[in-house]
PDB file of C-alpha atoms in Angstrom:
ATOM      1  CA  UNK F   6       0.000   0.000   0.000  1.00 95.00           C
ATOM      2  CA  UNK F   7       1.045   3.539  -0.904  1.00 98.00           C
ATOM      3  CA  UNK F   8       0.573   6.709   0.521  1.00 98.00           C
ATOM      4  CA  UNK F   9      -0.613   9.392  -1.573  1.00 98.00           C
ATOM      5  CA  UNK F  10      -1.221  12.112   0.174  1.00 98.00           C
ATOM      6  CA  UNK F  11      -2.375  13.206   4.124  1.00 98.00           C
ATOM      7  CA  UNK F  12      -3.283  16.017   5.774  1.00 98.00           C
ATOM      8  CA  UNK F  13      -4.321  16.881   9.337  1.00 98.00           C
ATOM      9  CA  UNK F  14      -8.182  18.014   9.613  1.00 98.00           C
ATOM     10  CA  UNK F  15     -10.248  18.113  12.883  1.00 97.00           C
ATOM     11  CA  UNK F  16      -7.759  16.718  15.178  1.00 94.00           C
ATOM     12  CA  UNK F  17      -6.839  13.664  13.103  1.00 98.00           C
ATOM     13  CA  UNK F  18      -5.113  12.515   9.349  1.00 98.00           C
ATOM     14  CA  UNK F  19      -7.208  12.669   6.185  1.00 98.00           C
ATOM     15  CA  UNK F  20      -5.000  10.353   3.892  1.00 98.00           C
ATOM     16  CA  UNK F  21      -5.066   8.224   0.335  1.00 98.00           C
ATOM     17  CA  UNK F  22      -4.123   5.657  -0.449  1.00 98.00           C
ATOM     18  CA  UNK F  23      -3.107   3.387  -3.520  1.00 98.00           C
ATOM     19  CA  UNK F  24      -2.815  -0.146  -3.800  1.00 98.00           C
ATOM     20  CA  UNK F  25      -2.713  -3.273  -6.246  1.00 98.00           C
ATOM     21  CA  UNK F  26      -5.803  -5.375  -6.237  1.00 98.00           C
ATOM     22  CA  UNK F  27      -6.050  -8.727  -7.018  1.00 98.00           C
ATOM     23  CA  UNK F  28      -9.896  -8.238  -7.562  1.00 98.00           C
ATOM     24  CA  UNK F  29     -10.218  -5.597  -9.883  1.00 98.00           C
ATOM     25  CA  UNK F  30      -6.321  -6.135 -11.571  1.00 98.00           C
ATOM     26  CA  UNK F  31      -5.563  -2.863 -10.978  1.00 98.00           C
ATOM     27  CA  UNK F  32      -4.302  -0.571  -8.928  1.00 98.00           C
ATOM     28  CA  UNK F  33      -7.239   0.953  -6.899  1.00 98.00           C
ATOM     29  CA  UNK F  34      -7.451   4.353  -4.769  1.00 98.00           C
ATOM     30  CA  UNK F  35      -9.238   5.101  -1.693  1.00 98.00           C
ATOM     31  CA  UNK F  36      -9.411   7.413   1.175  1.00 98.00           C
ATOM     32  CA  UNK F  37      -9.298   7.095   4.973  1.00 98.00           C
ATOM     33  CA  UNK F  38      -9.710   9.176   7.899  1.00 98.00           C
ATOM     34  CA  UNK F  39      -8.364   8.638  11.336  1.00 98.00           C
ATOM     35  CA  UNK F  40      -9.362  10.406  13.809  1.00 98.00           C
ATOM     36  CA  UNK F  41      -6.419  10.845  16.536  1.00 98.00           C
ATOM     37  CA  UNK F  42      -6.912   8.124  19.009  1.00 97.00           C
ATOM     38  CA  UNK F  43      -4.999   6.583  22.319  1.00 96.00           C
ATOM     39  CA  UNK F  44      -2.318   4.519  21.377  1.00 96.00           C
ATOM     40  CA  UNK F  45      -3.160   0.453  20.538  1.00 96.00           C
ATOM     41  CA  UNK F  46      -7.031   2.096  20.342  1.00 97.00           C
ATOM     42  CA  UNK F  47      -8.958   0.431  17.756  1.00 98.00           C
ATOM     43  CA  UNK F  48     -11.715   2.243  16.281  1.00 98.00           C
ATOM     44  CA  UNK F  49     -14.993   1.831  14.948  1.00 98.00           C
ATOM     45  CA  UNK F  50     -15.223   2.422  10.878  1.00 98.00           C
ATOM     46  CA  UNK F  51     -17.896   3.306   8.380  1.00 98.00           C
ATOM     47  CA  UNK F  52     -18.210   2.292   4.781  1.00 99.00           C
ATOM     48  CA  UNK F  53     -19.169   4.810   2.313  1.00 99.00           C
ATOM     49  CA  UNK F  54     -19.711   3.838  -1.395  1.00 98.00           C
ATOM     50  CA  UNK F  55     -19.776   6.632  -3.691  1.00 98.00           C
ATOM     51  CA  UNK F  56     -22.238   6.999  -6.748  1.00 98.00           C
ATOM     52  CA  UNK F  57     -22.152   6.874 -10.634  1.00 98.00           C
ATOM     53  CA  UNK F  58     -19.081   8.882 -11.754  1.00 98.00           C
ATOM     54  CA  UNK F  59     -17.686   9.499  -8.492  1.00 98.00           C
ATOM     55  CA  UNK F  60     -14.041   8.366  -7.451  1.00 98.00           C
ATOM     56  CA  UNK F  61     -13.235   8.693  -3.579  1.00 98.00           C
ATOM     57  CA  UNK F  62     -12.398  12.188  -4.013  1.00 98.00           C
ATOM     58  CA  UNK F  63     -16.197  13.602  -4.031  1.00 98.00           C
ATOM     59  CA  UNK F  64     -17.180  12.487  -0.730  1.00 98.00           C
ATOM     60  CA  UNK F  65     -13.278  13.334   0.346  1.00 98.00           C
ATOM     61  CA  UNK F  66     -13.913  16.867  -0.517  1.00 98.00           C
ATOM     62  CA  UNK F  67     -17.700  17.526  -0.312  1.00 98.00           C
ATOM     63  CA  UNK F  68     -18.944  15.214   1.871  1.00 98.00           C
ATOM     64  CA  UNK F  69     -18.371  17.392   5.399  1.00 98.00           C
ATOM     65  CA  UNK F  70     -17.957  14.034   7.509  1.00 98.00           C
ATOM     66  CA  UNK F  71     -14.262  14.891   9.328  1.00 98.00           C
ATOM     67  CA  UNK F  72     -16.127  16.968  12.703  1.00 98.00           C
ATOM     68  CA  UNK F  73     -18.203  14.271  12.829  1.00 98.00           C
ATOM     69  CA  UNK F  74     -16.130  11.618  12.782  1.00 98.00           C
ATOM     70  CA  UNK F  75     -13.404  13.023  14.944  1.00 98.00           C
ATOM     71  CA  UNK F  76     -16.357  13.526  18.086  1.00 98.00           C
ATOM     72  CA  UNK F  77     -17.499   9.911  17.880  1.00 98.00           C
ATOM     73  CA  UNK F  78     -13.923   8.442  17.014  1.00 98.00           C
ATOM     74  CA  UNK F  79     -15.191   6.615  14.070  1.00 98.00           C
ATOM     75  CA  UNK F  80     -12.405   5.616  10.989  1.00 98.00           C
ATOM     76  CA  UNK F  81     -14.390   6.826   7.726  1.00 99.00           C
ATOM     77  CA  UNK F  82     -13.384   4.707   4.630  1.00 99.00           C
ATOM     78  CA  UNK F  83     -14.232   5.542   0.546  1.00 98.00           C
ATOM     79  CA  UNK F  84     -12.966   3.282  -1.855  1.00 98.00           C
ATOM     80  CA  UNK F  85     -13.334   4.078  -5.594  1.00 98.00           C
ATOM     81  CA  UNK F  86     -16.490   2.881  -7.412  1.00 98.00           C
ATOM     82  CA  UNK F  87     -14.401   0.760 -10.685  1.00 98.00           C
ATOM     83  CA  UNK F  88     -11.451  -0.036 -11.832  1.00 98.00           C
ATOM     84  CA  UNK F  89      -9.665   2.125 -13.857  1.00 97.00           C
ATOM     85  CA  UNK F  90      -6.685   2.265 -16.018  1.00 93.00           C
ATOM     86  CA  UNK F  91      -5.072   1.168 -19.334  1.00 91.00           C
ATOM     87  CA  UNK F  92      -6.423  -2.395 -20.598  1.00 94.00           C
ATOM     88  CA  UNK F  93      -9.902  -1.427 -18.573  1.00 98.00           C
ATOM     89  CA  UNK F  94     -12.771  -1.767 -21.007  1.00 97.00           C
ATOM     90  CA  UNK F  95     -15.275   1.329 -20.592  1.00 97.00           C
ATOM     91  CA  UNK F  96     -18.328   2.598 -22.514  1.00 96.00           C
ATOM     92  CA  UNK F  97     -19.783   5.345 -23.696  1.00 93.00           C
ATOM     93  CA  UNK F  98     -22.312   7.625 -20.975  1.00 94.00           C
ATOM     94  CA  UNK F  99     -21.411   7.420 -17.577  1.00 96.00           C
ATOM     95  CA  UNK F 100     -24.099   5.386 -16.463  1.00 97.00           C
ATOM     96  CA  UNK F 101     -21.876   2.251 -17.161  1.00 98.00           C
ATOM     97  CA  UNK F 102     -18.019   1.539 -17.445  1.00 97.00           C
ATOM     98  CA  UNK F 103     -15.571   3.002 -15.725  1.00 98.00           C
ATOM     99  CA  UNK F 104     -17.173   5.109 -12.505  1.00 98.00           C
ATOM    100  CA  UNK F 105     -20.003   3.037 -12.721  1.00 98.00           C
ATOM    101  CA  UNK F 106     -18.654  -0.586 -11.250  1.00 98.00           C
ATOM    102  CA  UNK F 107     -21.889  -1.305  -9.696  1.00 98.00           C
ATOM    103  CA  UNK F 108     -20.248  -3.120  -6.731  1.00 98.00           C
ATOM    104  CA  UNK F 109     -20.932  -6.108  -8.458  1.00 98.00           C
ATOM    105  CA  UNK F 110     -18.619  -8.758  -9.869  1.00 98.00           C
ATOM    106  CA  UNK F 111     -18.929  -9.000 -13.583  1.00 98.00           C
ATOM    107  CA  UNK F 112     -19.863 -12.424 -15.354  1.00 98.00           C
ATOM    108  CA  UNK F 113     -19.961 -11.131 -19.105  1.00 98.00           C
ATOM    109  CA  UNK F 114     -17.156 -10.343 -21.315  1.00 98.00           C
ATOM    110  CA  UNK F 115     -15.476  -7.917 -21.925  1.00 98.00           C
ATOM    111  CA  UNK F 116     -15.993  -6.730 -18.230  1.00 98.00           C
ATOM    112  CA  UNK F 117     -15.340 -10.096 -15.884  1.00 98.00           C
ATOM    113  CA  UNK F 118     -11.570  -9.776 -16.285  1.00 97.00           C
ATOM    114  CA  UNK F 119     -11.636  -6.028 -13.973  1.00 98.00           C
ATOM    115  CA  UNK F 120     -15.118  -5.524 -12.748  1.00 98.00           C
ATOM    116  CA  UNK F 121     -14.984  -7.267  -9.186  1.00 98.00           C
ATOM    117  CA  UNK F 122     -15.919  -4.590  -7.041  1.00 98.00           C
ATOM    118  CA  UNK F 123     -18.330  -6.944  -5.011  1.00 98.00           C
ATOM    119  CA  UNK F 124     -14.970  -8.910  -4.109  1.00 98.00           C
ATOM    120  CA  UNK F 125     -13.105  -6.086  -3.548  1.00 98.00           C
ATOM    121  CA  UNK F 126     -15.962  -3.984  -1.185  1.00 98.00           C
ATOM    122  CA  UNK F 127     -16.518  -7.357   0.534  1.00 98.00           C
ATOM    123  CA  UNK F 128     -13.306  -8.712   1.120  1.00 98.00           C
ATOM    124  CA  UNK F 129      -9.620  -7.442  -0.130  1.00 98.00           C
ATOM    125  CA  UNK F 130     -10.433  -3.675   0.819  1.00 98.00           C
ATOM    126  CA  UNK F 131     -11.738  -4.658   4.501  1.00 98.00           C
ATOM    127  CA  UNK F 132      -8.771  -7.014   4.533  1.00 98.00           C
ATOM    128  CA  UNK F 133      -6.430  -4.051   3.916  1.00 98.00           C
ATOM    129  CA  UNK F 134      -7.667  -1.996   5.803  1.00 98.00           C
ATOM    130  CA  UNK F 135      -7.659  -3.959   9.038  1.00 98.00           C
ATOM    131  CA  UNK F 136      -4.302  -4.677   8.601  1.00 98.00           C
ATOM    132  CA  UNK F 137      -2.955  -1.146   7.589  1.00 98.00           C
ATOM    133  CA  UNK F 138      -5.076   0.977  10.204  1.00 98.00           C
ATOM    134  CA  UNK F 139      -6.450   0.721  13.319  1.00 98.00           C
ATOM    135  CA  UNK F 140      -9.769  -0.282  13.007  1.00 98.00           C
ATOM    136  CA  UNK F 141     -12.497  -3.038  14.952  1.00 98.00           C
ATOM    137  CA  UNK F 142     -13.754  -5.116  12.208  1.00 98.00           C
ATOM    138  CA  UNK F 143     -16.375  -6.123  14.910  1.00 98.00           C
ATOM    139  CA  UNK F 144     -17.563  -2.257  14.435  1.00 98.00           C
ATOM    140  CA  UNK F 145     -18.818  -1.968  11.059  1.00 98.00           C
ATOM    141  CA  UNK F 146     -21.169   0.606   9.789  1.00 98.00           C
ATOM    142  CA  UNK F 147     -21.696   1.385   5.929  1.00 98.00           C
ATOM    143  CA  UNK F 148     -23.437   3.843   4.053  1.00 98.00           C
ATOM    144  CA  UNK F 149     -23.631   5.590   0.425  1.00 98.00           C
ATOM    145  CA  UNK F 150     -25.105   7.358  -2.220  1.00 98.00           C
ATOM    146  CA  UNK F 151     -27.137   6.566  -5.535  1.00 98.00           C
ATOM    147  CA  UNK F 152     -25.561   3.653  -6.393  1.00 98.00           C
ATOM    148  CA  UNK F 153     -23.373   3.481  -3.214  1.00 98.00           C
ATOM    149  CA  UNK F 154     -26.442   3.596  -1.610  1.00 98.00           C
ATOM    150  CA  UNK F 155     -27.309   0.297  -3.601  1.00 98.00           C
ATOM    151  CA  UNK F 156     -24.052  -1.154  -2.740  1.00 98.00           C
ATOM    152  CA  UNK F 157     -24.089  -0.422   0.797  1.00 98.00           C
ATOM    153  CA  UNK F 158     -27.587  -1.855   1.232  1.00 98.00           C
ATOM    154  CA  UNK F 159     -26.834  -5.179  -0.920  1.00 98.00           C
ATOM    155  CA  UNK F 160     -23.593  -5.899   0.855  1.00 98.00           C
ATOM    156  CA  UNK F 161     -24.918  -5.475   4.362  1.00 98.00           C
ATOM    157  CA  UNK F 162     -28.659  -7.613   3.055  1.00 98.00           C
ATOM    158  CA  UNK F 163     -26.002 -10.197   1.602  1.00 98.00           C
ATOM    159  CA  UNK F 164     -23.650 -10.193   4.935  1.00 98.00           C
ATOM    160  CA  UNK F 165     -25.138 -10.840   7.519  1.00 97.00           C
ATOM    161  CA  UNK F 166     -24.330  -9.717  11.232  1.00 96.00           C
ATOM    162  CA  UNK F 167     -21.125  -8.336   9.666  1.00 97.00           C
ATOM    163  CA  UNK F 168     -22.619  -4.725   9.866  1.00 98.00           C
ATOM    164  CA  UNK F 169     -23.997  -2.779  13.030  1.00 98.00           C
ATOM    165  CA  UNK F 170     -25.132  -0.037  11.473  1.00 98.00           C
ATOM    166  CA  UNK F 171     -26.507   0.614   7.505  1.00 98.00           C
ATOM    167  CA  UNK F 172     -27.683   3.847   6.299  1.00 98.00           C
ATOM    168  CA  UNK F 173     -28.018   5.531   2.657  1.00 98.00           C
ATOM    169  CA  UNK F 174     -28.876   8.705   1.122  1.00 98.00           C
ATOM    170  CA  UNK F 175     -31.043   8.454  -1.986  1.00 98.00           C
ATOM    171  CA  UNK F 176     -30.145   5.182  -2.623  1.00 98.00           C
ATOM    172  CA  UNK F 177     -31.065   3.570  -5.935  1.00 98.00           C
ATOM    173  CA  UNK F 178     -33.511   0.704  -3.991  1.00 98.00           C
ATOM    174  CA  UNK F 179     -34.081  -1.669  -7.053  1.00 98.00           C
ATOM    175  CA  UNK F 180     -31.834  -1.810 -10.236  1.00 98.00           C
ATOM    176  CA  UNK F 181     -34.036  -4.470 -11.561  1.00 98.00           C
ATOM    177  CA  UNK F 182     -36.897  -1.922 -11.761  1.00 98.00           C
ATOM    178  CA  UNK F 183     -35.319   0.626 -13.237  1.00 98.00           C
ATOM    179  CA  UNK F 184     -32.881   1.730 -16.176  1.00 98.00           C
ATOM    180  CA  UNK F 185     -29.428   2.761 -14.670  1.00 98.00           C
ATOM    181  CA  UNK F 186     -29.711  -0.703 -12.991  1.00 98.00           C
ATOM    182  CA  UNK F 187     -31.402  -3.411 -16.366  1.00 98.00           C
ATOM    183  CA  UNK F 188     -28.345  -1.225 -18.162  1.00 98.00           C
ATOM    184  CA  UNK F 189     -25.793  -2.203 -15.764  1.00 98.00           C
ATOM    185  CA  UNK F 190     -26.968  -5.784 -14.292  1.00 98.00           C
ATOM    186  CA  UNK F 191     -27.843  -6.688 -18.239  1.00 98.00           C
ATOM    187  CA  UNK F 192     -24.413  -5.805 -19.573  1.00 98.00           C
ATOM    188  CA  UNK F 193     -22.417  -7.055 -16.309  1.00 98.00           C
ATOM    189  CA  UNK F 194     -24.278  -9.868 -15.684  1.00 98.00           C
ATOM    190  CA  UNK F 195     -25.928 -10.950 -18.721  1.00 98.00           C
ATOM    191  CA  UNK F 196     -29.843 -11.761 -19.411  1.00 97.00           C
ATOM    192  CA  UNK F 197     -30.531 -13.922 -16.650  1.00 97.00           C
ATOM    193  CA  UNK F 198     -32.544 -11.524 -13.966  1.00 97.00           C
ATOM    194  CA  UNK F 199     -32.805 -14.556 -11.617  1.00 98.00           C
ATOM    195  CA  UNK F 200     -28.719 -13.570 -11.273  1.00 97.00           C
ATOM    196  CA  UNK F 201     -29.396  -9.944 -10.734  1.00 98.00           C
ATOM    197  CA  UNK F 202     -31.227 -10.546  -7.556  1.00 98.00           C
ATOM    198  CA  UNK F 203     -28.244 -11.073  -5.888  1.00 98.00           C
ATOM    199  CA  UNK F 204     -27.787  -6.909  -6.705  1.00 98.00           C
ATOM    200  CA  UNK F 205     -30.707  -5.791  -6.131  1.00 98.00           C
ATOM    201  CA  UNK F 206     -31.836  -4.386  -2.425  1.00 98.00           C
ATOM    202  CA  UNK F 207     -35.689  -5.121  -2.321  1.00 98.00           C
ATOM    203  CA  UNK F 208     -35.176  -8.366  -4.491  1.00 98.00           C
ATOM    204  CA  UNK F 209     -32.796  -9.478  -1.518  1.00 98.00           C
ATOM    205  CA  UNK F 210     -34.833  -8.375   1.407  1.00 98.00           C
ATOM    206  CA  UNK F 211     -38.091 -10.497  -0.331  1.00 98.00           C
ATOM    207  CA  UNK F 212     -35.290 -13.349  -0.828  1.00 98.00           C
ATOM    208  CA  UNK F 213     -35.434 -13.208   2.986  1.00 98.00           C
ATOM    209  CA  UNK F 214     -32.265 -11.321   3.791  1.00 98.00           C
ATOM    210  CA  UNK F 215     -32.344  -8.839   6.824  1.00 98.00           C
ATOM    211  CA  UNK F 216     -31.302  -5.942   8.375  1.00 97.00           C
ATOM    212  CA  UNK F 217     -31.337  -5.078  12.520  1.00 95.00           C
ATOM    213  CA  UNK F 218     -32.802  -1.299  11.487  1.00 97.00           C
ATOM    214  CA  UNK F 219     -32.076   1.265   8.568  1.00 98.00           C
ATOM    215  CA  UNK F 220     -31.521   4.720   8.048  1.00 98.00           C
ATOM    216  CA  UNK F 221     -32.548   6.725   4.614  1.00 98.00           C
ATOM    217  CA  UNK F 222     -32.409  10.440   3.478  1.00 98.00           C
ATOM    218  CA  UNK F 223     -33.995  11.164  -0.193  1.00 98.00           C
ATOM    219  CA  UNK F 224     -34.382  14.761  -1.316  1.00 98.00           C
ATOM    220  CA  UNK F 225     -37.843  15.553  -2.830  1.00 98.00           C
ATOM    221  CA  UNK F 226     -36.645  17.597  -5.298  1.00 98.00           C
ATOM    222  CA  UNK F 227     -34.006  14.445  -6.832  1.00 98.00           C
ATOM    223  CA  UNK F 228     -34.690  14.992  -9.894  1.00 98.00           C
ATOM    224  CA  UNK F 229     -33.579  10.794 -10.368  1.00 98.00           C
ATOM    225  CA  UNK F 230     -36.705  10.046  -7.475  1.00 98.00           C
ATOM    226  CA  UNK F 231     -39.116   8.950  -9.913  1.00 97.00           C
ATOM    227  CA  UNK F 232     -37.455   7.069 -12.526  1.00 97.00           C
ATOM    228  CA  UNK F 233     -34.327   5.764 -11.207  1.00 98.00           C
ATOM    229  CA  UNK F 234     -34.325   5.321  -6.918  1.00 98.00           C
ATOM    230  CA  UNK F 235     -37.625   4.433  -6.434  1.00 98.00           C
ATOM    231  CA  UNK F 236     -37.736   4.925  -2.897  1.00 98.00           C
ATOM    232  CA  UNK F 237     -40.944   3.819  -2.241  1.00 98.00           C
ATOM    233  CA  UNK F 238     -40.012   0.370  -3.553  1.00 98.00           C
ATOM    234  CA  UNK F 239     -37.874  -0.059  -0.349  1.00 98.00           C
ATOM    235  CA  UNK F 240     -40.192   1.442   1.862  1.00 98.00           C
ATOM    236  CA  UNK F 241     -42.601  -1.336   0.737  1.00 98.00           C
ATOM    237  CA  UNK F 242     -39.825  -4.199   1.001  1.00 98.00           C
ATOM    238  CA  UNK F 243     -38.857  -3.170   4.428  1.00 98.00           C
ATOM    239  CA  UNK F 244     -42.363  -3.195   6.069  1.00 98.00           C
ATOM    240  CA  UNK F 245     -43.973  -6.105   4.482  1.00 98.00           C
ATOM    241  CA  UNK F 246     -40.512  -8.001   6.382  1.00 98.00           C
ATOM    242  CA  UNK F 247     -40.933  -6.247   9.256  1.00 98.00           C
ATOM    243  CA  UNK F 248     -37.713  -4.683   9.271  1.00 98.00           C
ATOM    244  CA  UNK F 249     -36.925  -1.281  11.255  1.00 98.00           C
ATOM    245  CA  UNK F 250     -36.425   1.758   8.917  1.00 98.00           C
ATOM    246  CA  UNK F 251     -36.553   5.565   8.961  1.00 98.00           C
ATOM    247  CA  UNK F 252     -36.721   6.883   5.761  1.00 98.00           C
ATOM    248  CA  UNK F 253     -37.298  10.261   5.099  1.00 98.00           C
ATOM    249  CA  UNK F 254     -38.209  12.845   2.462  1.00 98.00           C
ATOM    250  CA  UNK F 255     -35.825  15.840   2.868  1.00 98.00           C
ATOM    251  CA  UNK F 256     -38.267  18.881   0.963  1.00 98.00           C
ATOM    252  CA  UNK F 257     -36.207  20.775  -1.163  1.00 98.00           C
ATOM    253  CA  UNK F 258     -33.088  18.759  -1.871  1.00 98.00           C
ATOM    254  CA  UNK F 259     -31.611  17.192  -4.201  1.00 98.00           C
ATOM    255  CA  UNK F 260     -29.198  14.606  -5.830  1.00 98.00           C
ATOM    256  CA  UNK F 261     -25.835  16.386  -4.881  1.00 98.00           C
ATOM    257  CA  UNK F 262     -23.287  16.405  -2.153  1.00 98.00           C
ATOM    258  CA  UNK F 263     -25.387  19.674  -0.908  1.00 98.00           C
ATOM    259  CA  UNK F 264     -28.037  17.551   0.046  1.00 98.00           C
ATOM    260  CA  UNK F 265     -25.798  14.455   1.247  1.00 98.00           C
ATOM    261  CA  UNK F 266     -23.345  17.183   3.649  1.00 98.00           C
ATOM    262  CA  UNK F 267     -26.724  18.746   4.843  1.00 98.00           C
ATOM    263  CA  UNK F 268     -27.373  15.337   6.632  1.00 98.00           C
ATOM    264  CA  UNK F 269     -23.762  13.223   6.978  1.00 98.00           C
ATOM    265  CA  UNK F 270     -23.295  14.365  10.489  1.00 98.00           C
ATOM    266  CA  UNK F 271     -26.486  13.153  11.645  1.00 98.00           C
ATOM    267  CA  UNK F 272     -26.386   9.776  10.017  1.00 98.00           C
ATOM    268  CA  UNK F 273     -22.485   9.273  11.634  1.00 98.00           C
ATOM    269  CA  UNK F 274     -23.967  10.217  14.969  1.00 98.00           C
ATOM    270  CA  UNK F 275     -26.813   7.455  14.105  1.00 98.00           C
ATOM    271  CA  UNK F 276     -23.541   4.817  13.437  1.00 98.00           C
ATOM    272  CA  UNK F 277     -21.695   5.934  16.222  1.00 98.00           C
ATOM    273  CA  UNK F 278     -24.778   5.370  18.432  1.00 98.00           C
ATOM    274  CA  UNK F 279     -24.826   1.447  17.051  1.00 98.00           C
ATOM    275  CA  UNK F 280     -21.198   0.938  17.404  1.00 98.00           C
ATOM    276  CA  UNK F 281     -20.498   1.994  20.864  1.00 95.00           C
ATOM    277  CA  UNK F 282     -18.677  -0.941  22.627  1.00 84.00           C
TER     278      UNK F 282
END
């Protein structure tokens, strides 16, 4: 692992980092901040997958989360959302390719080769990091946005136990009902949709996977609400299997890192409330 940069913000060290993954074939980026901490101290960390074009700059630099992190002692990790590179196939529109991995792991050509992010969210990354940094894999939170929002919500659904705490701001809630997600499961996955279901938040939760509670922020003024998040999709999954979750209509946002600063600190306070020792 190689570091990239760091800086000190709100009394701890914003750094990022570059590595070579065996996933993805490539050499993937990601940031971490550490908030300063007694020595031998390991701390709670939370997850946050970004959204289509992002890298783990956006969140890095608009996402407001350092205060809140460094009062509750929490380790905040963003990974990127592809590979990228020379010899990684990408696509025209931004919607799929490169930025827009999907955290799944690709079974069609010519994307299989690179596009592993499930593997790499779900098990080299959170390998790497517990080595590297002083975190208690036993205090897991994750969150995201648009489609990190997807990917946080899948992984946790697909893992149980692993996670204390899942949250997401306007997350998209179904790819299998709408077209960001047939685009991306279709061309990563292929035509079977009994595969896709796997990737697919309310498909999992009918499947009978569960979460302990949730936490959701969608702006009402998204202008990707009614067409590609579906919100209400989830809202509908989640009580029909009884499971715990706040989700709430924010009037007057919208789809940007505006909205998702407006409301970080509140959702890390949520996490740090659920991964209290």
């Amino acid at each position: 692992m190689e570091q990239v940069s760091a800086w000190r913000s709100h009394g701890g060290t914003q750094g990022v980092y570059r590595h070579a993954s065996a996933a993805t074939g490539t050499d993937m980026t990601f940031s971490v901040f550490v908030p300063d901490h007694a020595p031998g101290a390991k701390l709670p960390v939370v997850w946050y997958l970004s959204g289509l074009t992002c890298t783990h700059a956006n969140v890095t630099e608009k996402g407001e989360f350092r205060a809140a992190c460094a009062e509750a002692g929490i380790v905040f990790v963003a990974p990127d959302t592809s590979p990228r590179g020379e010899g990684v196939p990408d696509a025209e529109g931004y919607d799929f390719g490169q930025g827009a991995g999907f955290y799944v792991d690709a079974t069609e050509e010519p994307w299989a080769q690179h596009f592993r992010m499930r593997s790499y969210i779900e098990d080299e990354l959170p390998a790497l990091v517990a080595a590297e940094f002083p975190v208690d894999m036993a205090r897991q939170g994750i969150t995201g946005h648009s489609m990190g929002g997807h990917g946080a919500l899948t992984i946790a659904l697909r893992n149980p136990g692993r996670f204390r705490s899942v949250s997401a701001f306007a997350p998209i809630v179904s790819p299998m009902a709408c077209p960001w997600g047939e685009k991306a499961l279709g061309g990563y996955l292929g035509a079977d949709r009994a595969a896709w279901r796997a990737y697919d938040a309310c498909a999992l939760i009918e499947d009978g996977a569960r979460l302990p509670d949730l936490l959701v922020d969608q702006g009402e003024a998204d202008q990707f609400l009614t067409g590609e998040l579906r919100t209400e999709l989830l809202a509908s999954a989640c009580a029909a299997a009884g499971i715990p979750a706040t989700i709430r209509y924010q009037s007057g946002y919208d789809h940007s890192y505006y909205f998702i600063s407006s409301f970080m600190a509140e959702h890390l306070r949520w996490h740090a409330a659920r991964l209290e020792d």
